[in-house]
Amino acid sequence: GRYNQLTVVKLTDFGIFLDGGKFGNILLPKRYVTEDMKLGSRLNLFIHLDSDDSMIATTLTPKAQVGECAYLQVKDVNQAGAFLDWGLAKDLLVPYGEQQQPMQLGQSYVVCLYLDSYTGRITASSRLNRHLEERATGFKVQQSVDLLICGKSKMGYKAVINHTHLGLIFRDEAFKPLQYGERVSGFIKHIRPDK
């Protein structure tokens, strides 16, 4: 679910194998292999599970990694949940239990990516309060932050801060109308005494 620096250890007709340390060798399928990838080359690749739940590498760029939040569109809905387009061949599952509201085909939602502790698969959730911190740990007043607008309230706009925390932008302190799923830069203005 993250990018890793891996070394090429074996060349085959169907791809190359990379040293995955304690996870063993990890395949980079032939369709992603380029001529400059040789034995001993160090490559920065994204690691995920294929449809057989085997670790596999890719040169494709996902729209988010595990531990990050993104605004993603629903490509399919079935008995398992909603499947989101995150830039890879295998779509990203949001189980029904991790949907803040029932997801609709074609709509986009702000989700957080995590590793499911039961299946070991990369999964997403629109129940952001389950996966993000609401207490301001590690932030300082006037600190520059990246924001992802994830909702509205009577007081203003709810935002994901630096992929890790939930916060609030007061309506009168947003200098323009903000849209759900929009990414903007901001600054920490105030941290309440209770964090």
Coordinates of N, CA and C in Angstrom, one line a residue:
G1 N 0.8 -1.2 0.0 CA 0.0 0.0 0.0 C 0.8 1.3 0.0
R2 N 2.2 1.1 -0.2 CA 3.0 2.3 -0.2 C 4.1 2.1 -1.2
Y3 N 4.8 3.2 -1.5 CA 6.0 3.1 -2.4 C 7.2 2.5 -1.6
N4 N 8.0 1.7 -2.3 CA 9.2 1.1 -1.7 C 10.3 1.2 -2.7
Q5 N 11.5 1.3 -2.1 CA 12.8 1.2 -2.9 C 13.2 -0.3 -2.9
L6 N 13.1 -1.0 -4.1 CA 13.4 -2.4 -4.2 C 14.5 -2.6 -5.2
T7 N 15.3 -3.7 -5.0 CA 16.3 -4.1 -5.9 C 15.9 -5.2 -6.8
V8 N 16.2 -5.1 -8.1 CA 16.0 -6.2 -9.0 C 16.9 -7.4 -8.7
V9 N 16.3 -8.6 -8.5 CA 17.2 -9.8 -8.2 C 17.1 -10.9 -9.2
K10 N 16.1 -10.8 -10.1 CA 15.9 -11.9 -11.1 C 15.1 -11.4 -12.3
L11 N 15.6 -11.7 -13.5 CA 14.9 -11.4 -14.7 C 14.2 -12.6 -15.3
T12 N 12.9 -12.5 -15.7 CA 12.2 -13.7 -16.3 C 11.5 -13.2 -17.6
D13 N 10.9 -14.2 -18.3 CA 10.1 -13.8 -19.5 C 8.8 -13.1 -19.1
F14 N 8.3 -13.3 -17.9 CA 7.0 -12.7 -17.5 C 7.1 -11.5 -16.6
G15 N 8.4 -11.0 -16.4 CA 8.6 -9.9 -15.5 C 9.9 -9.9 -14.8
I16 N 10.1 -9.1 -13.8 CA 11.3 -9.1 -13.0 C 10.9 -9.3 -11.5
F17 N 11.8 -9.9 -10.8 CA 11.5 -10.1 -9.3 C 12.4 -9.1 -8.6
L18 N 11.8 -8.6 -7.5 CA 12.5 -7.6 -6.7 C 12.6 -8.2 -5.3
D19 N 13.7 -7.8 -4.6 CA 13.9 -8.3 -3.2 C 12.9 -7.6 -2.3
G20 N 12.0 -8.3 -1.7 CA 11.0 -7.8 -0.8 C 11.3 -8.0 0.6
G21 N 12.6 -8.4 0.9 CA 13.0 -8.6 2.3 C 12.2 -9.7 2.9
K22 N 11.6 -9.5 4.1 CA 10.9 -10.5 4.8 C 9.6 -11.0 4.0
F23 N 9.2 -10.3 3.0 CA 8.0 -10.7 2.2 C 8.5 -11.6 1.0
G24 N 9.7 -11.8 0.8 CA 10.2 -12.6 -0.3 C 10.3 -11.8 -1.5
N25 N 10.5 -12.5 -2.7 CA 10.5 -11.8 -4.0 C 9.2 -11.3 -4.4
I26 N 9.1 -10.1 -5.0 CA 7.9 -9.5 -5.4 C 8.0 -9.3 -6.9
L27 N 7.0 -9.7 -7.7 CA 7.0 -9.6 -9.1 C 6.6 -8.2 -9.6
L28 N 7.3 -7.7 -10.6 CA 6.9 -6.6 -11.4 C 6.6 -7.2 -12.7
P29 N 5.3 -7.3 -13.1 CA 4.9 -7.9 -14.4 C 5.5 -7.2 -15.6
K30 N 5.7 -8.0 -16.6 CA 6.4 -7.6 -17.8 C 5.9 -6.3 -18.4
R31 N 4.6 -6.1 -18.4 CA 4.0 -4.9 -19.0 C 4.5 -3.6 -18.4
Y32 N 5.1 -3.7 -17.2 CA 5.6 -2.5 -16.5 C 7.2 -2.4 -16.6
V33 N 7.8 -3.4 -17.2 CA 9.3 -3.5 -17.2 C 9.8 -2.6 -18.4
T34 N 10.8 -1.8 -18.1 CA 11.4 -1.0 -19.2 C 12.9 -1.5 -19.4
E35 N 13.5 -1.1 -20.5 CA 14.8 -1.6 -20.9 C 15.9 -1.2 -19.9
D36 N 15.7 -0.1 -19.1 CA 16.7 0.3 -18.2 C 16.7 -0.4 -16.8
M37 N 15.7 -1.3 -16.7 CA 15.6 -2.1 -15.4 C 16.5 -3.4 -15.6
K38 N 17.6 -3.4 -14.9 CA 18.6 -4.4 -14.9 C 18.8 -5.1 -13.6
L39 N 19.5 -6.2 -13.5 CA 19.8 -6.8 -12.3 C 20.6 -5.8 -11.4
G40 N 20.2 -5.7 -10.2 CA 20.8 -4.8 -9.2 C 20.3 -3.4 -9.2
S41 N 19.4 -3.1 -10.2 CA 18.8 -1.7 -10.3 C 17.9 -1.5 -9.0
R42 N 17.9 -0.3 -8.5 CA 17.0 0.1 -7.4 C 15.9 0.8 -8.0
L43 N 14.6 0.4 -7.7 CA 13.4 1.0 -8.3 C 12.5 1.4 -7.2
N44 N 11.8 2.6 -7.4 CA 10.8 3.1 -6.5 C 9.5 2.6 -7.0
L45 N 8.8 1.6 -6.4 CA 7.6 1.1 -7.0 C 6.5 1.0 -5.9
F46 N 5.3 1.0 -6.4 CA 4.1 0.8 -5.5 C 3.8 -0.6 -5.3
I47 N 3.6 -1.1 -4.1 CA 3.4 -2.5 -3.8 C 1.9 -2.6 -3.3
H48 N 1.2 -3.6 -3.9 CA -0.2 -3.9 -3.6 C -0.4 -5.4 -3.8
L49 N -1.7 -5.8 -3.5 CA -2.0 -7.2 -3.7 C -2.8 -7.4 -5.0
D50 N -2.5 -8.4 -5.8 CA -3.2 -8.7 -7.0 C -4.5 -9.4 -6.7
S51 N -5.2 -9.9 -7.7 CA -6.5 -10.5 -7.5 C -6.4 -11.8 -6.8
D52 N -5.2 -12.4 -6.8 CA -4.9 -13.7 -6.0 C -4.4 -13.4 -4.7
D53 N -4.4 -12.2 -4.2 CA -3.8 -11.7 -2.9 C -2.4 -12.0 -2.8
S54 N -1.6 -12.0 -3.9 CA -0.2 -12.0 -3.9 C 0.4 -10.6 -4.0
M55 N 1.5 -10.4 -3.3 CA 2.2 -9.1 -3.4 C 2.7 -8.9 -4.8
I56 N 2.5 -7.7 -5.4 CA 2.9 -7.4 -6.7 C 3.3 -5.9 -6.8
A57 N 4.2 -5.6 -7.7 CA 4.7 -4.2 -7.8 C 4.1 -3.6 -9.1
T58 N 4.1 -2.3 -9.1 CA 3.6 -1.6 -10.3 C 4.3 -0.3 -10.5
T59 N 4.4 0.2 -11.7 CA 5.0 1.5 -12.0 C 3.8 2.5 -12.1
L60 N 2.6 2.0 -12.1 CA 1.4 2.9 -12.1 C 1.4 3.8 -10.8
T61 N 0.8 4.9 -10.9 CA 0.7 5.8 -9.8 C -0.7 5.8 -9.2
P62 N -0.9 5.3 -8.0 CA -2.2 5.3 -7.4 C -2.5 6.8 -7.0
K63 N -3.8 7.0 -6.8 CA -4.3 8.4 -6.4 C -4.0 8.6 -4.9
A64 N -3.8 7.5 -4.2 CA -3.5 7.7 -2.8 C -2.8 6.4 -2.3
Q65 N -2.0 6.5 -1.2 CA -1.4 5.3 -0.6 C -2.1 5.1 0.8
V66 N -1.8 3.9 1.3 CA -2.3 3.6 2.7 C -1.8 4.7 3.6
G67 N -2.8 5.2 4.5 CA -2.5 6.3 5.4 C -2.8 7.7 4.8
E68 N -3.3 7.7 3.6 CA -3.6 9.0 2.9 C -5.1 9.0 2.6
C69 N -5.6 10.2 2.4 CA -7.0 10.4 2.0 C -7.1 11.0 0.6
A70 N -8.2 10.6 -0.1 CA -8.3 11.1 -1.5 C -9.8 11.2 -1.8
Y71 N -10.1 11.9 -2.9 CA -11.5 12.1 -3.4 C -11.6 11.2 -4.6
L72 N -12.3 10.0 -4.5 CA -12.3 9.0 -5.5 C -13.7 8.7 -6.0
Q73 N -13.8 8.3 -7.2 CA -15.1 8.0 -7.8 C -15.5 6.5 -7.7
V74 N -16.8 6.2 -7.5 CA -17.3 4.8 -7.4 C -17.4 4.3 -8.9
K75 N -16.8 3.1 -9.1 CA -16.9 2.5 -10.4 C -17.9 1.3 -10.4
D76 N -18.2 0.7 -9.2 CA -19.1 -0.4 -9.2 C -19.6 -0.5 -7.7
V77 N -20.8 -1.1 -7.6 CA -21.3 -1.4 -6.3 C -21.9 -2.8 -6.4
N78 N -21.5 -3.7 -5.4 CA -22.1 -5.0 -5.4 C -22.3 -5.5 -4.0
Q79 N -22.4 -6.8 -3.7 CA -22.7 -7.3 -2.4 C -21.6 -7.1 -1.4
A80 N -20.4 -6.9 -1.9 CA -19.2 -6.7 -1.0 C -19.1 -5.2 -0.6
G81 N -19.6 -4.3 -1.4 CA -19.5 -2.9 -1.1 C -19.3 -2.1 -2.3
A82 N -18.7 -0.9 -2.2 CA -18.4 0.0 -3.4 C -17.0 -0.2 -3.8
F83 N -16.7 -0.1 -5.1 CA -15.4 -0.2 -5.6 C -15.0 1.2 -6.3
L84 N -13.8 1.7 -5.8 CA -13.4 3.0 -6.3 C -12.3 3.0 -7.3
D85 N -12.2 3.9 -8.2 CA -11.1 4.1 -9.1 C -10.0 4.8 -8.4
W86 N -8.9 4.1 -8.2 CA -7.7 4.8 -7.5 C -6.5 4.8 -8.4
G87 N -6.7 4.5 -9.7 CA -5.6 4.6 -10.6 C -4.9 3.3 -10.9
L88 N -5.3 2.2 -10.3 CA -4.7 0.9 -10.6 C -5.7 0.0 -11.2
A89 N -5.2 -1.1 -11.8 CA -6.1 -2.1 -12.5 C -7.2 -2.7 -11.6
K90 N -6.8 -3.0 -10.3 CA -7.7 -3.6 -9.4 C -8.3 -2.4 -8.6
D91 N -9.6 -2.3 -8.6 CA -10.3 -1.2 -7.9 C -10.2 -1.4 -6.4
L92 N -10.5 -0.3 -5.7 CA -10.3 -0.2 -4.2 C -11.7 -0.4 -3.5
L93 N -11.8 -1.4 -2.6 CA -13.1 -1.7 -1.9 C -13.3 -0.8 -0.7
V94 N -14.6 -0.3 -0.6 CA -15.1 0.3 0.6 C -16.2 -0.6 1.1
P95 N -16.0 -1.4 2.1 CA -17.1 -2.3 2.6 C -18.2 -1.5 3.1
Y96 N -19.4 -2.1 3.1 CA -20.6 -1.3 3.5 C -20.4 -0.8 4.9
G97 N -19.8 -1.5 5.8 CA -19.6 -1.1 7.2 C -18.6 0.1 7.3
E98 N -17.9 0.5 6.2 CA -17.0 1.6 6.2 C -17.5 2.8 5.4
Q99 N -18.8 2.7 5.0 CA -19.4 3.8 4.3 C -20.2 4.7 5.2
Q100 N -19.9 6.0 5.3 CA -20.6 6.9 6.1 C -22.1 7.0 5.6
Q101 N -22.3 6.9 4.4 CA -23.6 6.9 3.8 C -23.5 5.9 2.6
P102 N -24.6 5.3 2.2 CA -24.5 4.3 1.0 C -23.9 5.0 -0.2
M103 N -22.9 4.4 -0.7 CA -22.2 5.0 -1.9 C -23.0 4.7 -3.2
Q104 N -23.0 5.7 -4.1 CA -23.7 5.5 -5.3 C -22.8 5.5 -6.5
L105 N -23.1 4.6 -7.5 CA -22.3 4.5 -8.7 C -22.1 5.8 -9.4
G106 N -20.9 6.2 -9.8 CA -20.6 7.4 -10.5 C -20.3 8.6 -9.6
Q107 N -20.7 8.5 -8.3 CA -20.4 9.6 -7.4 C -19.0 9.5 -6.8
S108 N -18.5 10.6 -6.3 CA -17.1 10.6 -5.7 C -17.2 10.9 -4.2
Y109 N -16.3 10.4 -3.4 CA -16.3 10.5 -2.0 C -14.9 10.7 -1.5
V110 N -14.8 11.4 -0.4 CA -13.5 11.5 0.3 C -13.4 10.3 1.2
V111 N -12.3 9.5 1.0 CA -12.0 8.3 1.7 C -10.6 8.3 2.3
C112 N -10.4 7.5 3.3 CA -9.1 7.2 3.9 C -8.7 5.8 3.6
L113 N -7.5 5.6 3.1 CA -7.0 4.2 2.8 C -6.3 3.6 4.0
Y114 N -6.5 2.3 4.3 CA -5.9 1.6 5.4 C -5.8 0.2 5.0
L115 N -4.9 -0.5 5.8 CA -4.8 -2.0 5.6 C -5.8 -2.7 6.6
D116 N -6.7 -3.5 6.0 CA -7.6 -4.2 6.8 C -6.9 -5.2 7.6
S117 N -7.0 -5.2 8.9 CA -6.3 -6.1 9.8 C -6.7 -7.5 9.7
Y118 N -7.9 -7.8 9.2 CA -8.4 -9.2 9.1 C -7.9 -9.8 7.7
T119 N -8.1 -9.1 6.6 CA -7.7 -9.6 5.3 C -6.3 -9.2 4.9
G120 N -5.7 -8.2 5.4 CA -4.4 -7.7 5.0 C -4.5 -6.9 3.7
R121 N -5.7 -6.7 3.2 CA -5.9 -6.0 1.9 C -6.0 -4.4 2.1
I122 N -5.6 -3.7 1.1 CA -5.8 -2.3 1.1 C -7.3 -2.0 0.9
T123 N -7.8 -1.2 1.8 CA -9.2 -0.9 1.9 C -9.4 0.6 2.1
A124 N -10.6 1.1 1.8 CA -10.9 2.5 2.0 C -12.1 2.6 2.9
S125 N -12.3 3.8 3.5 CA -13.4 4.1 4.4 C -13.8 5.6 4.2
S126 N -15.1 5.8 4.2 CA -15.6 7.2 4.2 C -15.9 7.6 5.7
R127 N -15.8 6.7 6.6 CA -16.0 7.0 8.0 C -14.7 7.5 8.6
L128 N -14.4 8.8 8.2 CA -13.1 9.3 8.5 C -12.7 9.4 10.0
N129 N -13.8 9.6 10.8 CA -13.5 9.7 12.2 C -13.0 8.4 12.8
R130 N -13.1 7.3 12.1 CA -12.6 6.0 12.6 C -11.1 5.9 12.4
H131 N -10.6 6.7 11.4 CA -9.2 6.5 10.9 C -8.3 7.7 11.1
L132 N -8.9 8.9 11.4 CA -8.2 10.1 11.5 C -8.3 10.7 12.9
E133 N -7.3 11.3 13.4 CA -7.3 11.9 14.7 C -8.0 13.2 14.8
E134 N -8.7 13.5 15.9 CA -9.4 14.8 16.0 C -8.8 15.7 17.0
R135 N -7.8 15.1 17.8 CA -7.0 15.9 18.8 C -5.8 16.4 18.1
A136 N -5.5 17.7 18.2 CA -4.4 18.3 17.5 C -3.0 18.0 18.2
T137 N -2.5 16.9 17.7 CA -1.2 16.5 18.2 C -0.1 16.8 17.1
G138 N 0.9 17.5 17.5 CA 2.0 17.8 16.5 C 1.8 19.0 15.6
F139 N 0.7 19.8 15.9 CA 0.5 21.0 15.1 C 0.8 22.2 15.9
K140 N 1.2 23.3 15.2 CA 1.5 24.6 15.9 C 0.7 25.7 15.2
V141 N 0.3 26.7 15.9 CA -0.4 27.9 15.3 C 0.5 28.5 14.3
Q142 N -0.1 28.8 13.1 CA 0.6 29.4 11.9 C 1.3 28.4 11.1
Q143 N 1.2 27.1 11.4 CA 1.8 26.0 10.6 C 1.0 25.9 9.3
S144 N 1.8 25.8 8.2 CA 1.2 25.5 6.9 C 0.7 24.1 6.8
V145 N -0.5 23.9 6.3 CA -1.0 22.5 6.1 C -1.7 22.3 4.8
D146 N -1.8 21.1 4.4 CA -2.6 20.7 3.2 C -4.0 20.3 3.7
L147 N -5.0 20.7 3.0 CA -6.4 20.4 3.4 C -7.2 19.7 2.3
L148 N -8.0 18.8 2.6 CA -8.9 18.2 1.7 C -10.3 18.4 2.3
I149 N -11.2 19.1 1.6 CA -12.5 19.4 2.1 C -13.4 18.2 2.1
C150 N -13.9 17.8 3.3 CA -14.6 16.5 3.4 C -16.0 16.7 3.9
G151 N -16.5 17.9 4.0 CA -17.9 18.1 4.5 C -18.2 19.5 4.9
K152 N -19.5 19.7 5.2 CA -19.9 21.1 5.7 C -20.6 20.9 7.0
S153 N -20.5 21.9 7.8 CA -21.3 22.0 9.1 C -21.9 23.4 9.2
K154 N -22.7 23.6 10.2 CA -23.3 24.9 10.4 C -22.2 26.0 10.6
M155 N -21.1 25.6 11.1 CA -20.0 26.6 11.4 C -19.1 26.8 10.2
G156 N -19.0 25.9 9.3 CA -18.1 26.0 8.1 C -17.8 24.7 7.4
Y157 N -16.6 24.5 7.1 CA -16.2 23.4 6.3 C -15.3 22.4 7.1
K158 N -15.6 21.1 7.0 CA -14.8 20.1 7.6 C -13.7 19.8 6.7
A159 N -12.5 19.5 7.2 CA -11.3 19.3 6.4 C -10.4 18.2 7.0
V160 N -9.8 17.4 6.1 CA -8.8 16.5 6.5 C -7.5 17.3 6.4
I161 N -6.7 17.3 7.5 CA -5.5 18.0 7.6 C -4.3 17.1 7.4
N162 N -3.4 17.3 6.4 CA -2.2 16.6 6.2 C -2.5 15.0 6.2
H163 N -3.6 14.6 5.8 CA -4.0 13.2 5.7 C -4.1 12.5 7.0
T164 N -4.0 13.2 8.2 CA -3.9 12.5 9.5 C -5.0 13.0 10.5
H165 N -5.5 14.2 10.3 CA -6.4 14.8 11.3 C -7.6 15.4 10.7
L166 N -8.7 15.6 11.5 CA -9.9 16.3 11.0 C -9.9 17.6 11.7
G167 N -10.3 18.6 11.0 CA -10.4 20.0 11.5 C -11.5 20.8 10.9
L168 N -11.6 22.0 11.2 CA -12.7 22.9 10.8 C -12.2 24.2 10.3
I169 N -12.8 24.6 9.2 CA -12.5 26.0 8.6 C -13.8 26.8 8.8
F170 N -13.8 27.8 9.7 CA -15.0 28.6 9.9 C -15.4 29.3 8.6
R171 N -16.7 29.3 8.4 CA -17.2 29.9 7.2 C -16.7 31.3 6.9
D172 N -16.6 32.1 7.9 CA -16.2 33.5 7.7 C -14.6 33.6 7.5
E173 N -13.9 32.5 7.7 CA -12.5 32.5 7.5 C -12.1 31.8 6.2
A174 N -13.0 31.3 5.5 CA -12.7 30.7 4.1 C -12.9 31.9 3.2
F175 N -11.8 32.2 2.4 CA -11.9 33.4 1.6 C -12.5 33.2 0.3
K176 N -13.1 32.0 0.1 CA -13.8 31.6 -1.2 C -14.7 30.4 -0.8
P177 N -15.8 30.2 -1.6 CA -16.6 29.0 -1.4 C -15.7 27.8 -1.6
L178 N -15.8 26.8 -0.8 CA -15.0 25.6 -0.9 C -15.9 24.4 -1.3
Q179 N -15.4 23.5 -2.1 CA -16.2 22.4 -2.6 C -15.8 21.1 -2.0
Y180 N -16.7 20.2 -1.7 CA -16.4 18.8 -1.2 C -15.4 18.2 -2.2
G181 N -14.3 17.6 -1.6 CA -13.3 17.0 -2.4 C -12.2 17.9 -2.9
E182 N -12.3 19.2 -2.7 CA -11.3 20.2 -3.1 C -10.1 20.1 -2.2
R183 N -8.9 20.2 -2.8 CA -7.6 20.3 -2.1 C -7.2 21.8 -2.1
V184 N -6.9 22.3 -0.9 CA -6.4 23.7 -0.7 C -5.3 23.7 0.3
S185 N -4.5 24.8 0.3 CA -3.5 25.0 1.4 C -4.1 25.9 2.4
G186 N -3.6 25.7 3.6 CA -4.1 26.6 4.7 C -3.1 26.7 5.8
F187 N -3.5 27.3 6.9 CA -2.7 27.5 8.1 C -3.5 27.2 9.3
I188 N -2.8 26.6 10.3 CA -3.5 26.4 11.6 C -3.6 27.8 12.3
K189 N -4.9 28.2 12.5 CA -5.1 29.5 13.1 C -5.3 29.4 14.6
H190 N -5.9 28.3 15.1 CA -6.2 28.2 16.6 C -6.2 26.7 17.0
I191 N -5.7 26.4 18.1 CA -5.8 25.1 18.7 C -6.5 25.3 20.0
R192 N -7.7 24.7 20.2 CA -8.4 24.8 21.4 C -7.7 24.2 22.6
P193 N -7.9 24.7 23.9 CA -7.2 24.2 25.0 C -7.4 22.6 25.2
D194 N -8.5 22.1 24.7 CA -8.7 20.6 24.8 C -8.1 19.9 23.6
K195 N -7.3 20.6 22.8 CA -6.7 20.1 21.6 C -7.6 19.9 20.5

